[in-house]
Structures are given as C-alpha cells and as structure tokens.
Short mmCIF file of C-alpha atoms in Angstrom, two decimals:
data_model
loop_
_atom_site.label_atom_id
_atom_site.label_comp_id
_atom_site.label_asym_id
_atom_site.label_seq_id
_atom_site.Cartn_x
_atom_site.Cartn_y
_atom_site.Cartn_z
CA MET A 16 -14.74 10.70 -37.49
CA THR A 17 -14.40 7.93 -34.88
CA ASN A 18 -17.28 6.51 -32.84
CA GLN A 19 -15.65 7.92 -29.78
CA ASP A 20 -15.73 11.36 -31.30
CA LEU A 21 -19.44 10.78 -32.23
CA GLY A 22 -20.21 9.73 -28.72
CA SER A 23 -20.15 13.42 -27.74
CA HIS A 24 -22.64 14.40 -30.36
CA PRO A 25 -26.48 14.13 -30.39
CA THR A 26 -28.33 11.55 -32.31
CA VAL A 27 -31.08 12.13 -34.94
CA ALA A 28 -33.68 11.24 -32.22
CA GLN A 29 -32.19 13.55 -29.74
CA LEU A 30 -32.02 16.47 -32.22
CA CYS A 31 -35.76 15.94 -32.89
CA ARG A 32 -36.47 16.18 -29.15
CA ILE A 33 -34.11 19.16 -28.74
CA ALA A 34 -35.83 21.10 -31.58
CA PRO A 35 -39.50 20.07 -31.38
CA GLY A 36 -41.59 21.15 -34.34
CA ALA A 37 -38.44 21.97 -36.37
CA LEU A 38 -37.45 18.51 -37.36
CA VAL A 39 -40.11 15.79 -37.87
CA PRO A 40 -39.41 12.07 -38.73
CA ARG A 41 -41.18 10.83 -41.81
CA SER A 42 -39.61 7.56 -42.72
CA PRO A 43 -39.35 5.76 -40.36
CA SER A 44 -41.92 7.36 -38.26
CA THR A 45 -39.56 7.22 -35.23
CA ALA A 46 -36.25 8.89 -35.61
CA PRO A 47 -33.25 6.69 -35.33
CA GLU A 48 -30.47 6.84 -32.68
CA ALA A 49 -27.78 7.31 -35.29
CA PRO A 50 -25.21 9.99 -34.05
CA ILE A 51 -24.93 13.11 -36.18
CA SER A 52 -21.36 14.44 -36.93
CA ALA A 53 -22.63 17.77 -38.40
CA VAL A 54 -25.55 19.54 -39.94
CA HIS A 55 -24.86 20.27 -43.75
CA ILE A 56 -27.15 22.35 -46.05
CA SER A 57 -26.92 21.67 -49.75
CA ASP A 58 -29.23 21.68 -52.77
CA LEU A 59 -26.67 20.04 -55.15
CA VAL A 60 -27.62 16.96 -57.04
CA ASP A 61 -24.40 15.27 -55.74
CA PRO A 62 -23.21 16.84 -52.47
CA THR A 63 -21.23 13.84 -51.47
CA SER A 64 -17.82 15.45 -52.19
CA TYR A 65 -18.64 17.83 -49.42
CA LEU A 66 -19.67 15.21 -46.89
CA GLY A 67 -17.47 13.22 -44.49
CA GLY A 68 -19.95 10.77 -43.02
CA GLY A 69 -22.59 11.01 -40.28
CA GLU A 70 -24.02 14.42 -41.45
CA LEU A 71 -27.76 15.35 -41.33
CA LEU A 72 -28.23 16.78 -44.80
CA LEU A 73 -30.76 19.67 -45.14
CA THR A 74 -32.12 20.51 -48.55
CA THR A 75 -34.94 22.43 -50.07
CA GLY A 76 -35.17 19.96 -52.90
CA LEU A 77 -34.46 22.67 -55.50
CA THR A 78 -32.48 20.38 -57.81
CA LEU A 79 -34.05 17.18 -56.60
CA PRO A 80 -34.64 14.71 -59.64
CA ARG A 81 -38.28 14.47 -60.74
CA SER A 82 -38.04 10.93 -61.83
CA ARG A 83 -38.14 7.82 -59.70
CA ALA A 84 -34.75 6.57 -61.05
CA GLY A 85 -33.18 9.95 -60.41
CA CYS A 86 -34.40 10.01 -56.84
CA THR A 87 -33.18 6.49 -56.41
CA SER A 88 -29.60 7.46 -57.63
CA TYR A 89 -29.66 10.58 -55.51
CA VAL A 90 -30.56 8.71 -52.29
CA ALA A 91 -28.09 5.89 -53.14
CA ARG A 92 -25.26 8.42 -53.30
CA LEU A 93 -26.27 9.71 -49.81
CA ARG A 94 -26.31 6.24 -48.42
CA GLU A 95 -22.75 5.61 -49.82
CA ALA A 96 -21.66 8.77 -48.11
CA SER A 97 -23.10 7.38 -44.77
CA VAL A 98 -25.29 10.26 -44.00
CA ALA A 99 -27.17 10.14 -40.70
CA GLY A 100 -30.32 11.37 -42.43
CA LEU A 101 -31.93 13.52 -45.10
CA ALA A 102 -34.16 16.42 -44.12
CA LEU A 103 -36.40 18.10 -46.70
CA GLY A 104 -37.49 21.67 -46.10
CA LEU A 105 -41.12 22.11 -47.12
CA GLY A 106 -42.51 25.31 -48.56
CA PRO A 107 -40.15 27.08 -51.07
CA VAL A 108 -40.03 24.20 -53.65
CA HIS A 109 -42.08 21.27 -52.36
CA ARG A 110 -45.36 21.55 -50.38
CA SER A 111 -45.10 17.83 -49.47
CA VAL A 112 -42.58 15.09 -49.72
CA PRO A 113 -42.36 13.72 -53.29
CA ALA A 114 -43.56 10.10 -53.58
CA ALA A 115 -40.48 9.17 -55.51
CA LEU A 116 -38.13 10.57 -52.76
CA LEU A 117 -40.04 8.76 -50.07
CA GLN A 118 -39.95 5.46 -51.85
CA ALA A 119 -36.23 5.82 -52.56
CA CYS A 120 -35.42 6.55 -48.96
CA GLU A 121 -37.46 3.58 -47.67
CA GLN A 122 -35.82 1.25 -50.23
CA GLN A 123 -32.25 2.52 -49.38
CA GLN A 124 -33.01 2.73 -45.61
CA VAL A 125 -31.94 6.31 -45.43
CA PRO A 126 -33.81 8.16 -42.62
CA LEU A 127 -36.10 10.92 -44.11
CA LEU A 128 -37.22 13.92 -42.05
CA VAL A 129 -39.02 17.15 -42.89
CA VAL A 130 -38.53 20.69 -41.80
CA PRO A 131 -42.00 22.16 -41.75
CA ASP A 132 -43.00 25.25 -43.85
CA LEU A 133 -41.78 28.57 -42.44
CA VAL A 134 -39.31 26.95 -40.07
CA PRO A 135 -35.80 28.13 -40.89
CA PHE A 136 -33.02 25.69 -41.17
CA GLN A 137 -31.11 27.76 -38.69
CA ARG A 138 -33.34 26.38 -35.91
CA VAL A 139 -31.99 22.89 -36.65
CA THR A 140 -28.43 23.91 -36.98
CA ARG A 141 -28.45 26.07 -33.80
CA ALA A 142 -30.03 23.16 -31.83
CA PHE A 143 -27.38 20.83 -33.09
CA TRP A 144 -24.37 22.99 -32.06
CA GLU A 145 -25.88 23.96 -28.75
CA SER A 146 -26.26 20.29 -28.03
CA VAL A 147 -22.71 19.61 -29.11
CA GLY A 148 -21.47 22.33 -26.77
CA GLU A 149 -23.43 21.06 -23.86
CA GLN A 150 -22.34 17.45 -24.39
CA HIS A 151 -18.62 18.57 -24.74
CA GLU A 152 -19.05 20.68 -21.56
CA ARG A 153 -20.68 17.82 -19.57
CA PRO A 154 -17.51 15.73 -19.24
CA LEU A 155 -15.59 18.89 -18.31
CA PHE A 156 -18.01 19.63 -15.54
CA ALA A 157 -17.99 15.99 -14.50
CA ALA A 158 -14.14 16.16 -14.41
CA LEU A 159 -14.14 19.34 -12.44
CA ASP A 160 -16.63 17.84 -9.89
CA SER A 161 -14.57 14.65 -9.60
CA HIS A 162 -11.40 16.70 -8.96
CA ARG A 163 -13.32 18.75 -6.39
CA ARG A 164 -14.38 15.65 -4.61
CA LEU A 165 -10.85 14.28 -4.84
CA VAL A 166 -9.53 17.33 -3.13
CA THR A 167 -12.17 16.94 -0.38
CA ALA A 168 -11.24 13.27 0.07
CA VAL A 169 -7.58 14.04 0.54
CA SER A 170 -8.31 16.47 3.35
CA SER A 171 -10.57 13.94 5.19
CA SER A 172 -9.61 11.73 8.10
CA ASP A 173 -9.33 8.77 5.76
CA PRO A 174 -7.85 10.13 2.53
CA VAL A 175 -7.03 6.67 0.93
CA SER A 176 -10.65 5.47 1.10
CA GLY A 177 -11.91 8.79 -0.03
CA VAL A 178 -9.71 8.83 -3.14
CA LEU A 179 -10.55 5.29 -3.99
CA ARG A 180 -14.28 5.90 -3.72
CA THR A 181 -14.11 9.13 -5.94
CA LEU A 182 -12.13 7.14 -8.57
CA ALA A 183 -14.45 4.16 -8.51
CA GLU A 184 -17.58 6.40 -9.02
CA THR A 185 -15.84 8.18 -11.84
CA VAL A 186 -14.80 5.12 -13.78
CA ASP A 187 -18.18 3.48 -13.03
CA GLY A 188 -16.37 0.45 -11.63
CA TRP A 189 -14.20 -0.50 -8.67
CA VAL A 190 -10.61 0.14 -7.67
CA VAL A 191 -7.95 -1.36 -5.42
CA LEU A 192 -4.81 -0.16 -3.79
CA THR A 193 -2.26 -3.01 -3.30
CA ASP A 194 1.13 -3.33 -1.63
CA LEU A 195 4.24 -4.35 -3.52
CA ARG A 196 3.27 -8.08 -3.32
CA GLY A 197 -0.18 -7.42 -4.78
CA GLN A 198 -1.95 -7.90 -1.47
CA PRO A 199 -4.83 -5.43 -1.08
CA ARG A 200 -4.48 -2.49 1.28
CA ALA A 201 -7.89 -0.99 0.44
CA THR A 202 -10.64 -1.46 -2.12
CA TRP A 203 -13.73 0.48 -3.11
CA PRO A 204 -16.39 -0.78 -2.87
CA PRO A 205 -14.92 -2.71 0.18
CA ASP A 206 -16.61 -5.95 -0.74
CA ARG A 207 -14.53 -6.19 -4.05
CA ILE A 208 -11.48 -7.34 -2.11
CA LYS A 209 -12.49 -10.89 -3.02
CA ASP A 210 -12.13 -10.18 -6.81
CA ILE A 211 -8.39 -9.14 -6.83
CA GLY A 212 -6.77 -12.39 -7.76
CA ILE A 213 -5.99 -11.46 -11.31
CA LEU A 214 -4.72 -8.04 -10.21
CA THR A 215 -2.31 -9.65 -7.86
CA ALA A 216 -0.78 -11.75 -10.60
CA GLU A 217 -0.48 -8.66 -12.69
CA VAL A 218 1.28 -6.76 -9.91
CA LEU A 219 3.89 -9.50 -9.65
CA ARG A 220 4.41 -9.55 -13.36
CA LEU A 221 4.65 -5.80 -13.55
CA ARG A 222 6.86 -5.17 -10.49
CA PRO A 223 10.25 -6.03 -12.10
CA SER A 224 9.68 -3.38 -14.74
CA GLY A 225 9.89 -0.57 -12.06
CA ALA A 226 8.42 2.82 -11.88
CA GLY A 227 7.83 3.61 -15.52
CA SER A 228 5.47 0.71 -16.23
CA SER A 229 1.72 0.18 -16.36
CA ALA A 230 -0.67 -2.30 -17.77
CA THR A 231 -4.14 -2.54 -19.40
CA PHE A 232 -5.75 -5.91 -19.72
CA PRO A 233 -9.18 -7.53 -19.85
CA PHE A 234 -10.80 -8.49 -16.55
CA ASP A 235 -13.86 -10.69 -17.18
CA ALA A 236 -15.99 -8.49 -19.36
CA HIS A 237 -14.41 -5.26 -18.05
CA VAL A 238 -11.11 -3.46 -18.76
CA ALA A 239 -8.53 -3.07 -16.02
CA VAL A 240 -5.69 -0.64 -15.68
CA LEU A 241 -2.73 -0.96 -13.25
CA HIS A 242 -0.30 1.76 -12.38
CA PRO A 243 2.54 1.97 -9.75
CA VAL A 244 2.07 4.43 -6.84
CA LEU A 245 5.23 6.43 -6.40
CA ALA A 246 6.54 8.07 -3.25
CA GLY A 247 9.36 10.18 -4.78
CA GLU A 248 11.25 7.76 -7.02
CA GLU A 249 10.23 4.64 -5.02
CA VAL A 250 7.33 2.31 -5.91
CA VAL A 251 5.26 1.89 -2.73
CA GLY A 252 2.28 0.03 -4.22
CA TYR A 253 -0.11 -0.32 -7.16
CA LEU A 254 -3.42 1.29 -8.03
CA GLY A 255 -5.79 -0.83 -10.16
CA ALA A 256 -9.08 0.36 -11.64
CA VAL A 257 -11.70 -1.91 -13.36
CA SER A 258 -14.29 -0.32 -15.64
CA PRO A 259 -17.00 -1.62 -17.90
CA ARG A 260 -15.22 0.14 -20.87
CA ALA A 261 -11.92 1.74 -21.79
CA LEU A 262 -11.36 4.90 -19.76
CA LEU A 263 -12.33 8.20 -21.30
CA PRO A 264 -9.79 11.10 -21.24
CA HIS A 265 -11.34 12.84 -18.16
CA GLN A 266 -11.33 9.42 -16.31
CA ARG A 267 -7.69 8.85 -17.16
CA ASN A 268 -6.84 12.32 -15.95
CA LEU A 269 -8.52 11.66 -12.59
CA LEU A 270 -6.65 8.30 -12.31
CA LEU A 271 -3.40 10.18 -12.77
CA SER A 272 -4.46 12.63 -10.19
CA SER A 273 -5.39 9.96 -7.80
CA LEU A 274 -1.96 8.27 -8.39
CA ALA A 275 -0.30 11.55 -7.47
CA LEU A 276 -2.33 12.13 -4.37
CA LEU A 277 -1.90 8.51 -3.14
CA GLY A 278 1.95 8.91 -3.69
CA LEU A 279 1.94 12.14 -1.64
CA ASP A 280 -0.03 10.46 1.14
CA ALA A 281 2.42 7.48 1.06
CA ALA A 282 5.41 9.83 1.23
CA HIS A 283 3.76 11.69 4.13
CA ARG A 284 3.09 8.40 5.88
CA HIS A 285 6.62 7.21 5.36
CA SER A 286 8.05 10.51 6.78
CA ALA A 287 5.74 10.28 9.83
CA ARG A 288 6.60 6.65 10.35
CA THR A 289 10.38 7.34 9.98
CA SER A 290 10.08 10.17 12.55
CA GLU A 291 8.01 7.92 14.99
CA ARG A 292 10.41 5.06 14.71
CA ALA A 293 13.40 7.36 15.40
CA GLU A 294 11.62 8.53 18.51
CA ARG A 295 10.85 5.04 19.66
CA ALA A 296 14.41 3.89 18.96
CA ALA A 297 15.77 6.75 21.07
CA VAL A 298 13.72 5.67 24.05
CA ALA A 299 14.61 1.98 23.39
CA HIS A 300 18.42 2.74 23.28
CA LEU A 301 18.26 4.65 26.62
CA ILE A 302 16.47 1.63 28.12
CA ASP A 303 19.00 -0.75 26.65
CA ARG A 304 21.79 1.27 28.34
CA GLN A 305 19.90 1.33 31.58
CA HIS A 306 19.35 5.14 31.55
CA LEU A 307 15.82 4.42 32.71
CA ARG A 308 15.05 7.92 34.05
CA ALA A 309 16.25 9.55 30.82
CA ALA A 310 14.23 7.11 28.78
CA GLN A 311 11.09 7.87 30.79
CA ASP A 312 11.62 11.71 30.32
CA LEU A 313 12.28 11.20 26.66
CA ALA A 314 9.15 9.19 26.18
CA GLY A 315 7.14 11.98 27.76
CA VAL A 316 8.66 14.51 25.37
CA PHE A 317 7.92 12.34 22.38
CA ALA A 318 4.46 11.31 23.67
CA VAL A 319 5.64 7.66 23.33
CA GLU A 320 4.23 5.12 25.89
CA HIS A 321 7.03 4.26 28.31
CA PRO A 322 7.33 0.54 28.87
CA PRO A 323 6.29 -0.82 32.29
CA PRO A 324 8.83 -2.30 34.82
CA ARG A 325 8.71 -5.69 33.13
CA VAL A 326 8.72 -6.07 29.37
CA ARG A 327 8.63 -8.72 26.69
CA VAL A 328 11.60 -8.85 24.40
CA VAL A 329 11.32 -9.84 20.73
CA ALA A 330 13.95 -9.81 18.09
CA ALA A 331 14.15 -10.43 14.29
CA ALA A 332 16.82 -10.74 11.64
CA ASP A 333 16.51 -10.04 7.85
CA SER A 334 18.44 -8.73 4.89
CA SER A 335 18.27 -5.30 6.56
CA GLY A 336 17.36 -3.94 9.93
CA ALA A 337 14.56 -1.89 8.55
CA ALA A 338 13.08 -4.97 6.91
CA ALA A 339 13.42 -6.80 10.15
CA LEU A 340 11.61 -4.05 12.07
CA ASP A 341 8.89 -3.95 9.34
CA ALA A 342 8.48 -7.66 9.75
CA LEU A 343 7.99 -7.40 13.43
CA LEU A 344 5.47 -4.63 13.11
CA ASP A 345 3.54 -6.52 10.50
CA ALA A 346 3.57 -9.74 12.51
CA LEU A 347 2.47 -8.04 15.79
CA PRO A 348 -0.41 -5.84 14.82
CA GLU A 349 -2.06 -6.13 18.28
CA HIS A 350 0.98 -4.26 19.74
CA GLU A 351 0.57 -1.29 17.38
CA GLY A 352 1.52 1.96 19.23
CA ARG A 353 2.61 0.13 22.39
CA TRP A 354 6.21 -0.71 21.67
CA VAL A 355 9.66 0.75 21.56
CA GLY A 356 12.50 -0.85 19.68
CA ALA A 357 15.37 -0.28 17.20
CA ALA A 358 17.02 -1.67 14.08
CA SER A 359 20.69 -2.36 13.39
CA CYS A 360 22.26 -3.29 10.07
CA SER A 361 20.56 -6.72 9.73
CA SER A 362 18.42 -7.26 12.86
CA ALA A 363 15.87 -5.46 15.06
CA TRP A 364 14.34 -5.81 18.48
CA MET A 365 11.24 -4.62 20.25
CA LEU A 366 9.97 -4.29 23.87
CA LEU A 367 6.31 -5.16 24.18
CA HIS A 368 3.85 -4.55 26.98
CA PRO A 369 3.52 -7.91 28.85
CA GLY A 370 -0.22 -7.31 29.48
CA LEU A 371 -1.00 -7.54 25.78
CA PRO A 372 -1.71 -10.99 24.09
CA ARG A 373 1.46 -13.18 24.04
CA PRO A 374 2.68 -13.70 20.49
CA THR A 375 2.77 -17.30 19.40
CA GLU A 376 5.06 -19.07 17.02
CA SER A 377 2.30 -20.33 14.71
CA GLY A 378 0.60 -16.96 14.66
CA VAL A 379 3.64 -14.85 13.86
CA THR A 380 5.01 -17.47 11.30
CA GLU A 381 1.62 -17.37 9.51
CA ARG A 382 1.76 -13.57 9.28
CA LEU A 383 5.30 -13.58 8.00
CA ALA A 384 4.50 -16.01 5.24
CA GLY A 385 1.28 -14.03 4.43
CA ARG A 386 3.30 -10.88 3.90
CA GLY A 387 6.15 -12.58 2.03
CA SER A 388 8.66 -11.62 4.72
CA THR A 389 11.92 -13.57 5.03
CA ALA A 390 12.54 -12.51 8.52
CA SER A 391 13.53 -14.82 11.37
CA VAL A 392 11.84 -13.88 14.60
CA VAL A 393 12.55 -15.03 18.14
CA LEU A 394 9.92 -14.40 20.70
CA GLY A 395 11.51 -13.74 24.10
CA PRO A 396 10.34 -13.86 27.75
CA VAL A 397 9.24 -11.12 30.01
CA VAL A 398 12.26 -9.62 31.88
CA ALA A 399 12.88 -6.68 34.19
CA ILE A 400 13.45 -3.52 32.24
CA ASP A 401 16.93 -3.10 33.51
CA ALA A 402 17.80 -6.56 32.16
CA VAL A 403 16.86 -5.79 28.52
CA HIS A 404 20.40 -5.43 27.19
CA ALA A 405 21.53 -8.95 27.93
CA MET A 406 18.32 -10.50 26.70
CA ARG A 407 18.06 -8.55 23.45
CA CYS A 408 21.71 -9.50 22.69
CA ARG A 409 20.85 -13.19 23.12
CA LEU A 410 17.62 -12.92 21.05
CA GLN A 411 19.29 -11.16 18.22
CA ALA A 412 22.03 -13.73 18.06
CA PHE A 413 19.39 -16.47 17.94
CA ALA A 414 17.44 -14.60 15.27
CA ARG A 415 20.47 -14.30 13.00
CA ALA A 416 20.99 -18.13 13.27
CA GLY A 417 17.35 -18.96 12.85
CA PRO A 418 15.33 -20.10 9.76
CA ALA A 419 13.85 -17.52 7.42
CA THR A 420 10.09 -16.82 7.54
CA ALA A 421 9.68 -18.37 10.87
CA ALA A 422 9.12 -17.50 14.51
CA ARG A 423 10.11 -19.48 17.52
CA ASP A 424 10.04 -19.16 21.19
CA TRP A 425 13.39 -18.54 23.01
CA ARG A 426 14.16 -21.29 25.54
CA ALA A 427 16.66 -20.64 28.28
CA GLY A 428 18.30 -24.10 27.91
CA GLU A 429 19.46 -23.62 24.31
CA ASP A 430 23.15 -22.98 23.60
CA MET A 431 23.90 -19.63 22.08
CA PRO A 432 24.21 -19.67 18.37
CA LEU A 433 27.30 -18.19 16.67
CA VAL A 434 29.27 -18.28 19.91
CA SER A 435 32.05 -20.75 19.59
CA ALA A 436 34.05 -22.18 22.47
CA ASP A 437 37.20 -20.79 21.11
CA TRP A 438 35.64 -17.34 21.09
CA ALA A 439 34.51 -17.79 24.69
CA ASP A 440 37.94 -18.98 25.80
CA GLY A 441 39.43 -15.90 24.19
CA VAL A 442 37.07 -13.57 26.02
CA LEU A 443 37.62 -15.25 29.37
CA ALA A 444 41.38 -15.93 28.98
CA PRO A 445 42.54 -12.95 31.11
CA LEU A 446 40.38 -14.05 33.95
CA ARG A 447 41.33 -17.76 33.70
CA ALA A 448 45.08 -16.94 33.72
CA TYR A 449 44.68 -15.37 37.17
CA ARG A 450 45.24 -18.23 39.74
CA ARG A 451 44.46 -16.44 43.04
CA GLY A 452 40.69 -17.13 43.22
CA ASP A 453 38.19 -17.94 40.51
CA LEU A 454 37.52 -14.68 38.76
CA VAL A 455 35.37 -16.29 36.12
CA ALA A 456 32.99 -17.59 38.72
CA ALA A 457 33.03 -14.17 40.42
CA VAL A 458 32.18 -12.32 37.34
CA ALA A 459 29.41 -14.93 36.50
CA ALA A 460 27.85 -14.47 39.83
CA TYR A 461 28.10 -10.63 39.66
CA LEU A 462 26.36 -10.61 36.20
CA ARG A 463 23.93 -13.30 37.18
CA HIS A 464 22.66 -11.14 40.05
CA GLN A 465 23.02 -7.89 38.14
CA GLY A 466 25.55 -6.29 40.35
CA HIS A 467 23.78 -7.04 43.60
CA TRP A 468 26.70 -7.65 45.92
CA GLU A 469 24.93 -9.44 48.69
CA ALA A 470 23.11 -11.91 46.50
CA ALA A 471 26.14 -12.62 44.32
CA ALA A 472 28.50 -13.14 47.40
CA SER A 473 25.91 -15.40 48.96
CA ALA A 474 25.79 -17.48 45.83
CA LEU A 475 29.53 -17.83 45.90
CA GLY A 476 29.76 -18.29 49.62
CA VAL A 477 32.14 -15.46 50.18
CA HIS A 478 32.01 -12.13 51.88
CA ARG A 479 30.79 -9.16 49.80
CA ASN A 480 34.15 -7.35 50.28
CA SER A 481 35.93 -10.48 48.86
CA LEU A 482 33.59 -10.36 45.77
CA ARG A 483 34.31 -6.60 45.36
CA HIS A 484 38.03 -7.30 45.38
CA ARG A 485 37.67 -10.00 42.73
CA ILE A 486 35.40 -7.94 40.45
CA SER A 487 37.93 -5.07 40.83
CA ARG A 488 40.73 -7.37 39.88
CA ALA A 489 38.75 -8.73 36.98
CA GLU A 490 38.01 -5.24 35.58
CA ARG A 491 41.82 -4.36 35.77
CA LEU A 492 42.71 -7.63 33.96
CA LEU A 493 40.08 -7.09 31.28
CA GLY A 494 40.66 -3.29 30.95
CA GLN A 495 36.93 -2.84 30.93
CA ASP A 496 34.18 -1.74 33.35
CA LEU A 497 31.56 -4.53 33.98
CA ARG A 498 28.87 -2.00 34.25
CA ASP A 499 29.28 -1.27 30.61
CA PRO A 500 26.35 -3.20 28.84
CA THR A 501 28.51 -4.20 25.89
CA THR A 502 31.26 -5.70 28.14
CA SER A 503 28.72 -7.45 30.41
CA ALA A 504 26.95 -8.91 27.36
CA ARG A 505 30.17 -10.29 25.87
CA LEU A 506 31.27 -11.81 29.16
CA TRP A 507 27.76 -13.36 29.79
CA LEU A 508 27.67 -14.91 26.34
CA ALA A 509 31.15 -16.39 26.81
CA ILE A 510 30.26 -17.66 30.33
CA ARG A 511 26.98 -19.23 29.00
CA ARG A 512 28.87 -20.97 26.14
CA LEU A 513 31.23 -22.59 28.53
CA ALA A 514 28.58 -23.42 31.11
CA VAL A 515 30.25 -21.96 34.18
CA ASP A 516 28.62 -22.94 37.50
CA THR A 517 28.26 -19.74 39.57
CA THR A 518 27.08 -21.53 42.76
CA VAL A 519 30.33 -23.20 43.68
CA GLY A 520 32.89 -20.98 41.89
CA LEU A 521 34.24 -23.79 39.61
CA ASP A 522 34.27 -24.25 35.83
CA ARG A 523 31.77 -27.22 35.32
CA PRO A 524 31.39 -27.87 31.56
CA GLU A 525 29.17 -30.84 32.40
CA GLN A 526 26.71 -28.64 34.29
CA GLU A 527 23.43 -27.54 32.93
CA THR A 528 23.57 -24.29 30.87
CA LEU A 529 22.77 -21.15 32.94
CA ARG A 530 19.44 -19.46 32.90
CA PRO A 531 19.46 -15.81 31.70
CA PRO A 532 19.35 -13.04 34.25
CA LEU A 533 15.87 -11.83 35.30
CA ALA A 534 14.05 -14.05 32.74
CA ASP A 535 10.47 -14.81 33.99
CA PRO A 536 9.62 -18.47 33.60
CA GLU A 537 6.45 -18.77 31.58
CA PRO A 538 4.06 -21.71 31.07
CA GLY A 539 5.50 -24.08 28.62
CA SER A 540 9.06 -22.70 28.70
CA GLN A 541 11.95 -25.06 29.01
CA GLY A 542 15.14 -24.86 31.02
#
C-alpha cells in the first residue's frame, strides 16, 4: 500500500483517540503517528504470511511464546512485516503484559498497546473502519463543496476571479490565468502577479505543442501545473496552479472543471466581442460612406455610442485585419467602448472621440511591444465626420508601409506611400488628355472643398457654373461619379502624389504637397 493510500487512513495515535479506553499505549507510553492500513486479528505464532504491512495486529496471546528468546523472535517477525503496532488483549489468557513481550517490543521498537479486559476487539476494528470511511468521505465532501463554489463563481459578475479564487483555495496555493504570450490576465491571490516569471517561460515553451499539451514542473519548493485553456478547438490562454505538493485526485478534477469553465467563458466573451465588433463595423462603414443619418439610427439600435461631428482617425496594419484591430484595441485602452471601426484583410481603422486623451507615438508603441504585437499604427488627426473616408484611406496606406511594432503620427506634408507617379498619371490620364480647361485642377478643387461649389469655384477663380460644367465633363471622361467615396479617394491620392496646385488651376510639381481635406491642425503637427 502506498503512502498516498495510507494518507486517508488513521494513525495509531488517532485510533487511540477515536476509541478511548479500548486501545491504550504501553510502549512507548505515547502512541505513534504511524498510519494503519488495516486491523488484523490473529493468535498464530507467525501471522506474517497474512500481513501486507502497516497493520495493527490484535492478539489474545494464546500461542505467545513463554521464553524471552521466543518473544524476541515473534516480535522480530512482526517488525520485518512492518506492522504499525501490536495490541495485546488482556483477560482471556494474560492478566497483564508479559515482561518478555514488553522487553522484546522495546528492543525491536515495535509499538505495544493493550486492549483492556472485557473490551471486545470489535470496538477497535469498528472505530478503525468508521474512521477510514470518514476520511474517505472528507475529500469527497470537500470536492463537492469546491464544485458548488465553482458553480457559484461562474454565475457571479466576475466569473474569472471567482474560479481562480476557488481553485487557489482548493490546491492550497495560488493560480494564474495568462494570455498566449504568458502575460498574466488574472491571478489569485492578486499580489502573486509578481511571481509568474517561470510560468511565462513555460507558456512560451509549451505553446508550440498545441491544445493537447500540459506541464508539471518544480516552482521553488512547490509543484506547478500548466494547462491550455480551450475555446472550442482554439487555445486562448493558459491556466497555471502552484501548490505545496502534488495535486490530489479531487484537486486535479477541480482543475479540469476550472479549465472547462474558463474555456466556456472565453468562448462566450469571444462571441460577444465578435458581435459587438460587427455592430461597430456596421456603424463605421455607414459613416465611411457618408450615410450619416443611417449610421446614427443604427448606432441607436445597437446601443453603440455614435461619434461626434469631429473624430480622430487611427489606422493599423498587420498580418490580418482582425489582428490589426486587436492591436488597436490593446494599444488604446482608454478609448474602450467609445469607438467605431472596422477591419479589412490586412488593416483596420477606428474613429475615436476627440475629447478623450490623445494617443501618443511612444505610449502606443510601448503597448504594442508589451503585447508582442507586430502591428504598424498611424495616429491620425481630428477631421469632420463627413471627411472620414479620404483620411482613413490615407492612414491605412501609411500603416501598410510603416514599420512593425511601431506607432507614428500622420503628418500632412508626407508623400503617400505605395502611390507611384506612374499610377497617379494613369488615374488622371483621361482628365489630362482633355485640353479645353484644366479638369485636373477643377477636380482637385472640388475634392479639396468636399463638393462645396462656391468655395471650390472661388479657389479656382471661376464661376460656379463653369466649375459644374468641368466636373460634369470630368465624370463623363472618367465614367465615374465623383460623389462615390472610392472614386474620390483614388483621385485625391493621385492628385496628392503629383502635387497639383488647386489655387491657380495648373499642374505645379514643384509646389508643396497638398493638405488633406478637413484635417484639423494640431499642436506639433507639420505641413
């Protein structure tokens, strides 16, 4: 029988306390704390063939040797069989403990006890098995209580902390829930967050092994276990538990239950997050296409805060649009719940409330690095909400060309990345081929002033009807409507690349690059 098995059985000292007056220590005078595997009754001279080790042997002494040498041999055989103790029943054969037996037990260091006269052996055996039953039931009751508290924790307002607390109390240690990079999401007790360095290294070592892996390893003088948290088939984090000793079966079962509940919570959160992002993306797309009234109505239906008349535009690029959006959300925690935005195949963009703290290059870059993100982020200016489309196109282009794991402020004087002169020439070729009036300058002024005829005509120094005629001609040559956001964005990028001067109506490559439409100048901005 293993020590772990004996751990659920009473000791000799405990049995003496459980059955007072039925079992009395004689030598030594204090009963030892040796665990008892069973209580065995035998009057054989050599009962060792029926012993497996750890038994308390009860005997009336009927065949006990009379000589000192015989008693010494008898007790020596019991010591070799690793009995927990020898108990002599007084009365039927011996009125007191024979001196030879007492001396042999003292020499061989075999605990000797007596069962007083008229006390049946059954009192000792019944007390033993009742104690065994109670000690076997105790872990069961503890496990049931732990699972009950686990269910209560899951239904609370903070299920993750509740689950971690219940598990930590059950394993008599501390636990941590990490993300995929080994960074702590929550610990219990909370102050143990400073101790997770080794666990972080183990997460990074374990992560390539996928969902079917786990680890057990020493942690200082404790034992640590690490398991992946699964939301469906996907690993979404890791749960570590540190305990003073190897986990018992009921503790391992609670750990597995905790993993299942944390996985369900992660799946629920993922589903809710996906739904919320879809709602915010729908509002953002309507704003991007200048369907502002519809965007406001939809925001009300979804209970999403509709952006104010002026918004800050931010964009990011990464290996996937979802990763880019995650990077933005991680890097801008102060804007949580007060944004709308969307992701494409490899980039994402967001509209932020201008009244909230302005993101800084250093702050966002630090957060990106701390979370292991490879996103490239461009922090844009505050623009009118009806000018979002052109600005987010620019910022996304800048983000795709920017360095990984870095954030930078967009500056109006920078050339557009990924927009070549040849491409711009091709976009504007139909307009440049028309020789009766400068259609490129007319389109540039029209876009620059967002379709405001008076302002655009004034900038060109022509009558608004003349400008209307030129824009109509330009749309026929292009075969596209300038009110279409995609068309206007392509044309504006091409015009910016070639640095068209909209004030005199001439192509001036040597002129300063144009400022974007409706971009608010901010302190420290250039251009």
